[in-house]
Amino acid sequence: QLQLVESGGGLVQPGGSLRLSCAASRFTLNYYAIGWFRQAPGKEREGVSCVSGTDGSTDYADSVKGRFTISRDNAKNTVYLQMNSLKPEDTAVYYCAAPKLPFNRCALYSDRYDYWGQGTQVTVSS
């Protein structure tokens, strides 16, 4: 069973930064599309960013473009989400996800993903 573990969440002031990590056990992340999603209380889960398992191309939700950056560290078998210029509306539980098969292009639709981490809380507040 593929397992994903997120870390790096916390409380940060508006304008601050956090870096989330998505680490995998029992498989190599390198060739998998990885998506980051978030869900705020009372709202639907939304796609934030993703990186493809084919050519490393990336995609971002309009709400985070220019502020968030997704990246891979293959040596550490980890995908990161660097979040800068954080806003109160970024407050949510953040999840990373992977599909069953490798070598896929990424997408910001949750139904494209089969494996999910437990989530990490990000709170942006003064």
PDB file of C-alpha atoms in Angstrom:
ATOM      1  CA  GLN A   1       0.000   0.000   0.000  1.00  0.00           C
ATOM      2  CA  LEU A   2       1.399   3.341  -1.060  1.00  0.00           C
ATOM      3  CA  GLN A   3       1.658   5.750   1.880  1.00  0.00           C
ATOM      4  CA  LEU A   4       2.087   9.510   1.807  1.00  0.00           C
ATOM      5  CA  VAL A   5       2.969  11.661   4.793  1.00  0.00           C
ATOM      6  CA  GLU A   6       2.670  15.440   4.839  1.00  0.00           C
ATOM      7  CA  SER A   7       4.544  17.696   7.233  1.00  0.00           C
ATOM      8  CA  GLY A   8       5.499  21.326   7.645  1.00  0.00           C
ATOM      9  CA  GLY A   9       2.191  22.908   8.494  1.00  0.00           C
ATOM     10  CA  GLY A  10       1.705  25.360  11.311  1.00  0.00           C
ATOM     11  CA  LEU A  11       0.626  28.829  12.357  1.00  0.00           C
ATOM     12  CA  VAL A  12       2.068  31.748  10.420  1.00  0.00           C
ATOM     13  CA  GLN A  13       1.295  35.435  10.170  1.00  0.00           C
ATOM     14  CA  PRO A  14      -0.063  36.952   6.964  1.00  0.00           C
ATOM     15  CA  GLY A  15       2.773  37.551   4.548  1.00  0.00           C
ATOM     16  CA  GLY A  16       4.800  34.719   6.020  1.00  0.00           C
ATOM     17  CA  SER A  17       6.072  31.498   4.466  1.00  0.00           C
ATOM     18  CA  LEU A  18       5.863  27.773   5.050  1.00  0.00           C
ATOM     19  CA  ARG A  19       7.255  24.779   3.225  1.00  0.00           C
ATOM     20  CA  LEU A  20       5.175  21.635   3.169  1.00  0.00           C
ATOM     21  CA  SER A  21       6.706  18.237   2.514  1.00  0.00           C
ATOM     22  CA  CYS A  22       5.134  15.115   1.059  1.00  0.00           C
ATOM     23  CA  ALA A  23       7.185  11.994   1.685  1.00  0.00           C
ATOM     24  CA  ALA A  24       6.444   8.485   0.481  1.00  0.00           C
ATOM     25  CA  SER A  25       7.079   5.070   1.915  1.00  0.00           C
ATOM     26  CA  ARG A  26       7.135   1.764   0.041  1.00  0.00           C
ATOM     27  CA  PHE A  27       7.455   3.327  -3.381  1.00  0.00           C
ATOM     28  CA  THR A  28       9.493   5.889  -5.312  1.00  0.00           C
ATOM     29  CA  LEU A  29       7.775   9.210  -5.904  1.00  0.00           C
ATOM     30  CA  ASN A  30      10.014  10.195  -8.775  1.00  0.00           C
ATOM     31  CA  TYR A  31       7.807   9.064 -11.651  1.00  0.00           C
ATOM     32  CA  TYR A  32       4.419   9.775 -10.119  1.00  0.00           C
ATOM     33  CA  ALA A  33       2.278  12.818 -10.614  1.00  0.00           C
ATOM     34  CA  ILE A  34       1.846  14.422  -7.200  1.00  0.00           C
ATOM     35  CA  GLY A  35      -0.903  16.852  -6.335  1.00  0.00           C
ATOM     36  CA  TRP A  36      -1.353  19.214  -3.431  1.00  0.00           C
ATOM     37  CA  PHE A  37      -4.916  19.916  -2.345  1.00  0.00           C
ATOM     38  CA  ARG A  38      -6.463  21.852   0.502  1.00  0.00           C
ATOM     39  CA  GLN A  39      -9.752  21.896   2.328  1.00  0.00           C
ATOM     40  CA  ALA A  40     -10.982  24.695   4.549  1.00  0.00           C
ATOM     41  CA  PRO A  41     -13.830  24.211   7.042  1.00  0.00           C
ATOM     42  CA  GLY A  42     -17.184  24.182   5.277  1.00  0.00           C
ATOM     43  CA  LYS A  43     -15.584  24.236   1.825  1.00  0.00           C
ATOM     44  CA  GLU A  44     -14.896  21.642  -0.830  1.00  0.00           C
ATOM     45  CA  ARG A  45     -11.426  20.266  -1.373  1.00  0.00           C
ATOM     46  CA  GLU A  46      -9.588  22.233  -4.035  1.00  0.00           C
ATOM     47  CA  GLY A  47      -6.493  21.604  -6.096  1.00  0.00           C
ATOM     48  CA  VAL A  48      -3.575  23.873  -5.271  1.00  0.00           C
ATOM     49  CA  SER A  49      -0.641  22.616  -7.310  1.00  0.00           C
ATOM     50  CA  CYS A  50       0.701  19.513  -8.991  1.00  0.00           C
ATOM     51  CA  VAL A  51       3.809  18.173 -10.693  1.00  0.00           C
ATOM     52  CA  SER A  52       3.699  15.619 -13.482  1.00  0.00           C
ATOM     53  CA  GLY A  53       5.366  12.234 -13.396  1.00  0.00           C
ATOM     54  CA  THR A  54       6.378  12.507 -17.042  1.00  0.00           C
ATOM     55  CA  ASP A  55       8.193  15.730 -17.827  1.00  0.00           C
ATOM     56  CA  GLY A  56       8.063  17.461 -14.454  1.00  0.00           C
ATOM     57  CA  SER A  57       5.634  20.072 -15.698  1.00  0.00           C
ATOM     58  CA  THR A  58       3.667  21.887 -13.045  1.00  0.00           C
ATOM     59  CA  ASP A  59       0.290  23.520 -12.607  1.00  0.00           C
ATOM     60  CA  TYR A  60      -1.126  25.930 -10.077  1.00  0.00           C
ATOM     61  CA  ALA A  61      -4.511  27.201  -9.036  1.00  0.00           C
ATOM     62  CA  ASP A  62      -5.002  30.848  -9.991  1.00  0.00           C
ATOM     63  CA  SER A  63      -5.327  31.764  -6.329  1.00  0.00           C
ATOM     64  CA  VAL A  64      -1.745  30.676  -5.567  1.00  0.00           C
ATOM     65  CA  LYS A  65       0.120  31.475  -8.788  1.00  0.00           C
ATOM     66  CA  GLY A  66       3.194  33.555  -8.124  1.00  0.00           C
ATOM     67  CA  ARG A  67       3.128  32.696  -4.411  1.00  0.00           C
ATOM     68  CA  PHE A  68       3.421  28.891  -4.234  1.00  0.00           C
ATOM     69  CA  THR A  69       6.083  26.689  -5.836  1.00  0.00           C
ATOM     70  CA  ILE A  70       6.011  22.898  -6.132  1.00  0.00           C
ATOM     71  CA  SER A  71       9.239  20.949  -6.479  1.00  0.00           C
ATOM     72  CA  ARG A  72      10.717  17.473  -6.186  1.00  0.00           C
ATOM     73  CA  ASP A  73      13.817  16.191  -4.448  1.00  0.00           C
ATOM     74  CA  ASN A  74      14.258  12.730  -5.913  1.00  0.00           C
ATOM     75  CA  ALA A  75      17.174  11.910  -3.642  1.00  0.00           C
ATOM     76  CA  LYS A  76      14.919  12.452  -0.639  1.00  0.00           C
ATOM     77  CA  ASN A  77      11.855  10.921  -2.295  1.00  0.00           C
ATOM     78  CA  THR A  78       9.943  14.043  -1.327  1.00  0.00           C
ATOM     79  CA  VAL A  79       7.766  16.650  -3.010  1.00  0.00           C
ATOM     80  CA  TYR A  80       7.645  20.146  -1.537  1.00  0.00           C
ATOM     81  CA  LEU A  81       5.183  22.996  -1.641  1.00  0.00           C
ATOM     82  CA  GLN A  82       6.860  26.298  -0.873  1.00  0.00           C
ATOM     83  CA  MET A  83       4.215  28.809   0.174  1.00  0.00           C
ATOM     84  CA  ASN A  84       5.118  32.497   0.295  1.00  0.00           C
ATOM     85  CA  SER A  85       3.093  35.647   0.906  1.00  0.00           C
ATOM     86  CA  LEU A  86       0.524  33.638   2.781  1.00  0.00           C
ATOM     87  CA  LYS A  87      -2.959  35.043   3.245  1.00  0.00           C
ATOM     88  CA  PRO A  88      -5.677  34.211   5.784  1.00  0.00           C
ATOM     89  CA  GLU A  89      -7.665  32.593   2.977  1.00  0.00           C
ATOM     90  CA  ASP A  90      -4.862  30.024   2.564  1.00  0.00           C
ATOM     91  CA  THR A  91      -5.874  28.563   5.917  1.00  0.00           C
ATOM     92  CA  ALA A  92      -6.831  24.925   5.393  1.00  0.00           C
ATOM     93  CA  VAL A  93      -5.749  21.339   5.826  1.00  0.00           C
ATOM     94  CA  TYR A  94      -3.289  20.560   3.041  1.00  0.00           C
ATOM     95  CA  TYR A  95      -3.065  17.096   1.502  1.00  0.00           C
ATOM     96  CA  CYS A  96      -0.747  15.511  -1.004  1.00  0.00           C
ATOM     97  CA  ALA A  97      -1.964  12.784  -3.308  1.00  0.00           C
ATOM     98  CA  ALA A  98      -0.701  10.311  -5.904  1.00  0.00           C
ATOM     99  CA  PRO A  99      -2.378   8.213  -8.603  1.00  0.00           C
ATOM    100  CA  LYS A 100      -2.167   4.430  -8.825  1.00  0.00           C
ATOM    101  CA  LEU A 101       0.054   4.470 -11.899  1.00  0.00           C
ATOM    102  CA  PRO A 102       3.280   6.362 -12.613  1.00  0.00           C
ATOM    103  CA  PHE A 103       4.208   8.438 -15.642  1.00  0.00           C
ATOM    104  CA  ASN A 104       1.023  10.462 -15.632  1.00  0.00           C
ATOM    105  CA  ARG A 105       0.568  14.121 -16.300  1.00  0.00           C
ATOM    106  CA  CYS A 106      -0.736  15.964 -13.282  1.00  0.00           C
ATOM    107  CA  ALA A 107      -4.120  17.580 -12.837  1.00  0.00           C
ATOM    108  CA  LEU A 108      -5.816  19.655 -10.173  1.00  0.00           C
ATOM    109  CA  TYR A 109      -8.813  17.325  -9.955  1.00  0.00           C
ATOM    110  CA  SER A 110      -9.026  15.161  -6.867  1.00  0.00           C
ATOM    111  CA  ASP A 111     -10.659  12.263  -8.737  1.00  0.00           C
ATOM    112  CA  ARG A 112      -7.381  11.738 -10.628  1.00  0.00           C
ATOM    113  CA  TYR A 113      -5.679  10.613  -7.436  1.00  0.00           C
ATOM    114  CA  ASP A 114      -5.975   7.384  -5.495  1.00  0.00           C
ATOM    115  CA  TYR A 115      -3.659   7.720  -2.514  1.00  0.00           C
ATOM    116  CA  TRP A 116      -3.853  10.503   0.020  1.00  0.00           C
ATOM    117  CA  GLY A 117      -1.861  11.582   3.013  1.00  0.00           C
ATOM    118  CA  GLN A 118      -3.408  12.406   6.376  1.00  0.00           C
ATOM    119  CA  GLY A 119      -3.090  16.158   5.868  1.00  0.00           C
ATOM    120  CA  THR A 120      -1.270  18.961   7.635  1.00  0.00           C
ATOM    121  CA  GLN A 121      -2.931  22.063   9.067  1.00  0.00           C
ATOM    122  CA  VAL A 122      -1.902  25.495   7.798  1.00  0.00           C
ATOM    123  CA  THR A 123      -3.267  28.482   9.690  1.00  0.00           C
ATOM    124  CA  VAL A 124      -2.560  32.021   8.541  1.00  0.00           C
ATOM    125  CA  SER A 125      -3.530  34.506  11.208  1.00  0.00           C
ATOM    126  CA  SER A 126      -2.206  37.509  13.055  1.00  0.00           C
TER     127      SER A 126
END
